[in-house]
Amino acid sequence: MPPEATFYLIHHVFLPPRIPQAEDYDFEHEQFLLDKVIEALRRFRDFFTDSNFDVLNTTITMIVRLKSICTSDGDVSQFELNRVLENLRDEGGFLPIYVREQNAGILFSRCRDKIHVESFELSPRNKSVTMTVGRLVRVFPGPGIALNLADFNELGLGGAVAQTITRMSHQPAAGMKQKVKKAQQEHDEDRDTTHPKMVTELLMATLRPVSTDVSAIQVRKNTREEVMWRDSRSPWRRSALWLLMRVTLQLVFRRLSDEVKLDDLYKQFMVFFMSFVVDKTSVALPNEALFCMNAKIVRRLLKLELSNAPAWFASVQNVLQRSNGRIQGQWKQIMRKSSRVIDTSSLLALNFSHDIECALPDLDRYLEGIGRRGHGRAREEDFLPPSKLHRYQRVQLPDCLEFPDSDYQWYNLAAFEEWVALHLNAWIEYHKKEETACGKLGQLIARYHQVASSSYKDNPEAVSVMLLTLLELWVACDKSAIQLYGDLGKYDACIPVGCFQSLLLPLKSQMARLACAEKYLSERQRMFEYHGSGIFHDYGTPSCFSVQYFNQSVEHQTLLRAIEDNANNERIRKQAELREKQQNYRHLMDLLSQTVCRYDEVILDARAGFRESRHSNSCPCHQYRRTAESINISIHEWPLPNNPLQAKSTVFELKVPKSFASWRDTTLFFLYNCLGVEYAAKERPRAEYRPQTYPGLSSFFISHGGQPRIGLLSQSKPHQRTHRRNRLIVNVTENDIFLNNGLHFQYFDNAVQCFVGTFKRTLRAENSCVYMLPQQCSVLQQFIFRPAQEPHGPAPNSVIATQSLAPTNMSTEEYKALATMPLGLDIQWQNILVELAAPSVDMKKVETAIFISQIIHQTGPPKPDTCLRQGHVILDDHNFLVAILARVKEVTERIKENWEMIHGLNNLARIVLRIPSLSPSPQIHDLCLDYLAMVRQTAFHWVKLVRRKASETVDDTHKTDLIARSVHIALPRRIFQSFYSVV
């Protein structure tokens, strides 16, 4: 048996676990299945001598008739059908007909002076199979009719019926397929089965006026059906011809057998046929398939519940024993090959002393040459190493942010940030009308964020400077984009201004820069006409930017006309092609109707003289029909959406302005990667189809180099990529091949791999600008986190509610004092003054230092007409500053004899350094200098004291600890350098 036909037989008869995932229809394999059924029936008949022998003769004649009317293409031969209908009229019996193109079966039978006609559906709809749990319950056949034998002969019904069925078997009818909707058009879903109503309704209704209704025995079958479909044009489903044979066999066995055991003979034959298939194919099968087939046969045997072994049982038993023996033999062979025999005799010949010797002559010569080397003196040359610190030109945009030496990375980043602070505004004023400005700034933002985010990780002060620098770069990019595209200012860029209230900015100049950027954002907000994130994802709406820009762009309007003209020319050519192919089809069908089929006489048995007339393979009718039915035409899909607004947006994206594309990508990068804004819902595409790869638009796409972050993408495939892209010429009209555009474009983020949608705020940026407390004090972290949504911090009652969670090294009073210190934006500096005057917190603890640093450096909400923020406006009050400096001096006097209060001294120094950075008063500056001189003297005294202790101790561990502490104490001595940098 051929391997392909063998597996076809197994898949459709046995339905094993692993079946094909694509259509495998081949009528040669179907013919092979017919031959095997006939052969099995003849062998099965030989086991009977009673009335069942005649029943089996009738079924053999029935299947032979079915085979004889089928051509090599699986269609019905009109000549053979006429002959068999005459034979049925004269001799009686049954005639099943497989009407392949209509997915229908017809059963003709003669009952005395009547011809019964019954029809039924073969393959069920895909939905019926996939939605059914378990087996699909079906009843065969449908309602039948009875024709008078005299009318069937005299009225010429036989010839007309034969002609109609022949045409139905190879010619599909329009409107019989399930409909699917795509791009506001309905299309035939030819991957689903055909509705059989051309046979079950039209043909039966045509015959009904000359017939009478008849009630015949029906069978109820629990059929096992599958629709397997993976990466294929059409799905795999069980053979409809095999179902036709099973139904007609069961019907005939039931109608002709004894009334006592109606289905026994059919079930017995199915067991015999399956064992017959196993016997014929077992040599070519893997063991898994053979085991599965044996199991199915045994299960059918158990369901028969045979009390006595029939004559055919021994044959089935022998087949099962042989196949089981083969499986067992294969398993024993596998076990024998898997066993391991370890041969240890080779270990006797081991010689360790010889085996470990290793000759390295090259190494020996190298070592000998070392002694013969000279002792010459190297020539002295001037050594001028290149500087690893970058110097950025004032009038030139920095283009080098590659820092190979990590030791200098912080310094180079600081140099870049200084350039942004000092020279960016002047540069953008001069270059904002240039088309390349947005692109350059976008590349600079991405590169700077990449380098700085990794270097500044876990450093909230540095992260704050980074975010401020990124904000200024984006503002410059936005200024350039609005200068080039004025309407862009009407759209919301969705920059969350509130997240910058969490920045830690120690310098007044930094706060002034932030205030300037916030003022720009506020002025931009007043220009908004379209709020929300529509600038990034709105497509094909009257107010979206792409449509507004298109309406003013002559260049894009010309591009639209060029696309439409090209598409119209293609449709004209397609119309001519359709007319030509339809004419060719009609010509071939005319030749077919005028040509007589050719038949060859085949000798079946030379001795007995048995001969048979068979349809010739070289018959010209075959060639005409095959050629006509193979004519197809590809569809033409309109390249643009039907919606005019969507068409405008599509054309805009085909030639998107370079600066706008750079601005859009840069803004989304700033929002998503820098500020932690995320999409409210991340929808991943199930497939990807882009304008630049779509044949109808790819030639009109203008690329600016590289893949943009945002672009159009459709997860719905175009018609040109569907199974409907080629249509058979029969029953095709212009409406069937001229299709609307099937793409459904949406804006897609190529970096995140999801569609662009509405945004949702996160607190990722705010969290990165908060000092982290030690793990044992993590319960206090909530009180120093004051985002824009809660500028005053948590409710004061939360301090009392959480006091039971206070750290073990902290009293309840200290916990409450520390937690309430940052609460209340307008009184945060007063809270510090209270703790200096009547301390409840321990100044030498790290937690206190973190709280104070967060309070004095966090920017907080802005205040109009001043760079001082709302929480720091108190520093404009001269009397308050004098009071707090006096308290600082008192605390310093109190702790100057205790060198273990170094953290307290650092806290006081921080407070004093923050005051001159925000106060313009010269008197306050002088007071701060006096205090800092005291801090320096105190620190110098502590350093000498600790070093003396270190020199006097004899314990090395203690000495090392004291030396390290002396270095720590010496740090405040550099406060004057910090003072002048601040002021």
PDB file of C-alpha atoms in Angstrom, residues 674-804:
ATOM      1  CA  CYS A 674      11.477  58.836  31.794  1.00  0.00           C
ATOM      2  CA  LEU A 675       8.337  59.784  33.744  1.00  0.00           C
ATOM      3  CA  GLY A 676       6.906  56.292  34.191  1.00  0.00           C
ATOM      4  CA  VAL A 677       3.604  56.952  32.412  1.00  0.00           C
ATOM      5  CA  GLU A 678       2.048  53.697  31.169  1.00  0.00           C
ATOM      6  CA  TYR A 679      -0.776  52.622  28.875  1.00  0.00           C
ATOM      7  CA  ALA A 680      -4.069  51.992  30.624  1.00  0.00           C
ATOM      8  CA  ALA A 681      -4.380  48.740  28.669  1.00  0.00           C
ATOM      9  CA  LYS A 682      -1.637  46.957  26.755  1.00  0.00           C
ATOM     10  CA  GLU A 683      -3.229  45.329  23.723  1.00  0.00           C
ATOM     11  CA  ARG A 684      -0.839  43.089  21.817  1.00  0.00           C
ATOM     12  CA  PRO A 685      -1.494  42.537  18.092  1.00  0.00           C
ATOM     13  CA  ARG A 686      -2.365  39.036  16.902  1.00  0.00           C
ATOM     14  CA  ALA A 687      -0.703  39.845  13.570  1.00  0.00           C
ATOM     15  CA  GLU A 688       1.265  42.749  12.109  1.00  0.00           C
ATOM     16  CA  TYR A 689       0.539  44.463   8.782  1.00  0.00           C
ATOM     17  CA  ARG A 690       2.091  47.878   8.144  1.00  0.00           C
ATOM     18  CA  PRO A 691       1.599  50.436   5.348  1.00  0.00           C
ATOM     19  CA  GLN A 692       5.271  50.209   4.367  1.00  0.00           C
ATOM     20  CA  THR A 693       4.933  46.463   3.703  1.00  0.00           C
ATOM     21  CA  TYR A 694       1.436  46.487   2.188  1.00  0.00           C
ATOM     22  CA  PRO A 695       1.721  46.118  -1.633  1.00  0.00           C
ATOM     23  CA  GLY A 696      -0.879  48.778  -2.364  1.00  0.00           C
ATOM     24  CA  LEU A 697       0.942  51.469  -0.343  1.00  0.00           C
ATOM     25  CA  SER A 698       4.574  50.408  -0.003  1.00  0.00           C
ATOM     26  CA  SER A 699       5.679  52.259  -3.148  1.00  0.00           C
ATOM     27  CA  PHE A 700       4.261  55.518  -1.739  1.00  0.00           C
ATOM     28  CA  PHE A 701       5.837  55.222   1.714  1.00  0.00           C
ATOM     29  CA  ILE A 702       8.575  57.730   2.557  1.00  0.00           C
ATOM     30  CA  SER A 703      11.042  56.555   5.213  1.00  0.00           C
ATOM     31  CA  HIS A 704      13.118  58.937   7.319  1.00  0.00           C
ATOM     32  CA  GLY A 705      15.606  56.213   8.234  1.00  0.00           C
ATOM     33  CA  GLY A 706      15.202  53.612  10.950  1.00  0.00           C
ATOM     34  CA  GLN A 707      11.939  52.428  12.425  1.00  0.00           C
ATOM     35  CA  PRO A 708       9.902  55.122  14.194  1.00  0.00           C
ATOM     36  CA  ARG A 709       8.575  54.382  17.653  1.00  0.00           C
ATOM     37  CA  ILE A 710       4.974  55.138  16.645  1.00  0.00           C
ATOM     38  CA  GLY A 711       3.449  54.048  13.378  1.00  0.00           C
ATOM     39  CA  LEU A 712       0.336  52.552  11.873  1.00  0.00           C
ATOM     40  CA  LEU A 713      -0.288  48.830  12.228  1.00  0.00           C
ATOM     41  CA  SER A 714      -3.231  46.585  11.462  1.00  0.00           C
ATOM     42  CA  GLN A 715      -3.827  43.295  13.198  1.00  0.00           C
ATOM     43  CA  SER A 716      -6.553  42.531  10.658  1.00  0.00           C
ATOM     44  CA  LYS A 717      -5.034  41.048   7.556  1.00  0.00           C
ATOM     45  CA  PRO A 718      -5.666  42.566   4.109  1.00  0.00           C
ATOM     46  CA  HIS A 719      -7.710  40.619   1.575  1.00  0.00           C
ATOM     47  CA  GLN A 720      -4.493  39.996  -0.356  1.00  0.00           C
ATOM     48  CA  ARG A 721      -3.222  37.872   2.543  1.00  0.00           C
ATOM     49  CA  THR A 722      -6.421  35.873   3.072  1.00  0.00           C
ATOM     50  CA  HIS A 723      -7.496  32.621   1.472  1.00  0.00           C
ATOM     51  CA  ARG A 724      -9.913  34.701  -0.645  1.00  0.00           C
ATOM     52  CA  ARG A 725      -7.154  36.416  -2.605  1.00  0.00           C
ATOM     53  CA  ASN A 726      -7.760  34.091  -5.595  1.00  0.00           C
ATOM     54  CA  ARG A 727     -11.311  33.372  -6.744  1.00  0.00           C
ATOM     55  CA  LEU A 728     -12.465  30.675  -9.166  1.00  0.00           C
ATOM     56  CA  ILE A 729     -13.916  32.300 -12.231  1.00  0.00           C
ATOM     57  CA  VAL A 730     -17.255  30.490 -12.008  1.00  0.00           C
ATOM     58  CA  ASN A 731     -20.016  32.658 -10.524  1.00  0.00           C
ATOM     59  CA  VAL A 732     -17.592  35.567  -9.987  1.00  0.00           C
ATOM     60  CA  THR A 733     -18.707  39.157 -10.544  1.00  0.00           C
ATOM     61  CA  GLU A 734     -16.893  42.453 -10.248  1.00  0.00           C
ATOM     62  CA  ASN A 735     -18.281  42.865  -6.745  1.00  0.00           C
ATOM     63  CA  ASP A 736     -16.515  39.639  -5.772  1.00  0.00           C
ATOM     64  CA  ILE A 737     -13.067  40.768  -6.891  1.00  0.00           C
ATOM     65  CA  PHE A 738     -13.208  44.540  -6.270  1.00  0.00           C
ATOM     66  CA  LEU A 739     -12.977  44.613  -2.498  1.00  0.00           C
ATOM     67  CA  ASN A 740     -12.753  47.349   0.094  1.00  0.00           C
ATOM     68  CA  ASN A 741      -9.554  47.692   2.054  1.00  0.00           C
ATOM     69  CA  GLY A 742      -9.471  45.034   4.772  1.00  0.00           C
ATOM     70  CA  LEU A 743      -6.861  46.669   6.987  1.00  0.00           C
ATOM     71  CA  HIS A 744      -7.896  48.315  10.238  1.00  0.00           C
ATOM     72  CA  PHE A 745      -5.061  50.627  11.184  1.00  0.00           C
ATOM     73  CA  GLN A 746      -4.250  51.719  14.727  1.00  0.00           C
ATOM     74  CA  TYR A 747      -1.266  53.532  16.134  1.00  0.00           C
ATOM     75  CA  PHE A 748       1.305  51.078  17.443  1.00  0.00           C
ATOM     76  CA  ASP A 749       4.215  51.540  19.863  1.00  0.00           C
ATOM     77  CA  ASN A 750       7.098  49.548  18.410  1.00  0.00           C
ATOM     78  CA  ALA A 751       9.180  49.908  21.575  1.00  0.00           C
ATOM     79  CA  VAL A 752       6.561  48.417  23.918  1.00  0.00           C
ATOM     80  CA  GLN A 753       4.981  46.194  21.225  1.00  0.00           C
ATOM     81  CA  CYS A 754       1.407  47.224  21.925  1.00  0.00           C
ATOM     82  CA  PHE A 755      -1.193  49.589  20.519  1.00  0.00           C
ATOM     83  CA  VAL A 756      -1.112  53.194  21.680  1.00  0.00           C
ATOM     84  CA  GLY A 757      -4.015  54.015  23.961  1.00  0.00           C
ATOM     85  CA  THR A 758      -4.921  56.250  26.835  1.00  0.00           C
ATOM     86  CA  PHE A 759      -2.328  56.805  29.561  1.00  0.00           C
ATOM     87  CA  LYS A 760      -2.353  56.124  33.257  1.00  0.00           C
ATOM     88  CA  ARG A 761      -0.103  57.832  35.784  1.00  0.00           C
ATOM     89  CA  THR A 762       2.291  55.886  37.963  1.00  0.00           C
ATOM     90  CA  LEU A 763       4.472  57.112  40.810  1.00  0.00           C
ATOM     91  CA  ARG A 764       7.677  55.645  39.432  1.00  0.00           C
ATOM     92  CA  ALA A 765       9.335  59.022  38.855  1.00  0.00           C
ATOM     93  CA  GLU A 766       8.224  60.358  42.261  1.00  0.00           C
ATOM     94  CA  ASN A 767       9.514  57.255  44.047  1.00  0.00           C
ATOM     95  CA  SER A 768      12.913  57.600  42.423  1.00  0.00           C
ATOM     96  CA  CYS A 769      13.264  61.097  43.987  1.00  0.00           C
ATOM     97  CA  VAL A 770      12.745  60.015  47.597  1.00  0.00           C
ATOM     98  CA  TYR A 771      15.501  59.101  50.050  1.00  0.00           C
ATOM     99  CA  MET A 772      15.203  55.528  51.276  1.00  0.00           C
ATOM    100  CA  LEU A 773      15.186  54.898  55.024  1.00  0.00           C
ATOM    101  CA  PRO A 774      16.968  51.919  56.563  1.00  0.00           C
ATOM    102  CA  GLN A 775      14.983  48.685  56.502  1.00  0.00           C
ATOM    103  CA  GLN A 776      14.231  48.724  60.223  1.00  0.00           C
ATOM    104  CA  CYS A 777      12.575  52.152  59.840  1.00  0.00           C
ATOM    105  CA  SER A 778      10.683  51.415  56.598  1.00  0.00           C
ATOM    106  CA  VAL A 779       7.351  52.123  58.328  1.00  0.00           C
ATOM    107  CA  LEU A 780       8.328  55.815  58.327  1.00  0.00           C
ATOM    108  CA  GLN A 781       8.857  55.862  54.534  1.00  0.00           C
ATOM    109  CA  GLN A 782       5.231  56.833  53.905  1.00  0.00           C
ATOM    110  CA  PHE A 783       5.669  60.125  55.772  1.00  0.00           C
ATOM    111  CA  ILE A 784       8.503  61.491  53.637  1.00  0.00           C
ATOM    112  CA  PHE A 785       6.766  60.505  50.386  1.00  0.00           C
ATOM    113  CA  ARG A 786       4.740  63.568  49.383  1.00  0.00           C
ATOM    114  CA  PRO A 787       3.695  63.399  45.701  1.00  0.00           C
ATOM    115  CA  ALA A 788       1.615  66.065  43.994  1.00  0.00           C
ATOM    116  CA  GLN A 789      -1.573  64.233  44.958  1.00  0.00           C
ATOM    117  CA  GLU A 790      -0.653  64.573  48.668  1.00  0.00           C
ATOM    118  CA  PRO A 791       1.641  67.612  48.950  1.00  0.00           C
ATOM    119  CA  HIS A 792       1.067  67.840  52.721  1.00  0.00           C
ATOM    120  CA  GLY A 793       1.809  64.146  53.240  1.00  0.00           C
ATOM    121  CA  PRO A 794      -0.471  61.566  54.882  1.00  0.00           C
ATOM    122  CA  ALA A 795      -3.166  62.631  57.322  1.00  0.00           C
ATOM    123  CA  PRO A 796      -1.797  63.441  60.806  1.00  0.00           C
ATOM    124  CA  ASN A 797      -4.024  60.729  62.301  1.00  0.00           C
ATOM    125  CA  SER A 798      -1.979  58.136  60.399  1.00  0.00           C
ATOM    126  CA  VAL A 799       0.968  58.915  62.713  1.00  0.00           C
ATOM    127  CA  ILE A 800      -1.068  57.954  65.759  1.00  0.00           C
ATOM    128  CA  ALA A 801      -2.574  54.961  63.927  1.00  0.00           C
ATOM    129  CA  THR A 802       0.872  53.535  63.111  1.00  0.00           C
ATOM    130  CA  GLN A 803       2.741  54.307  66.346  1.00  0.00           C
ATOM    131  CA  SER A 804       2.437  50.656  67.371  1.00  0.00           C
TER     132      SER A 804
END
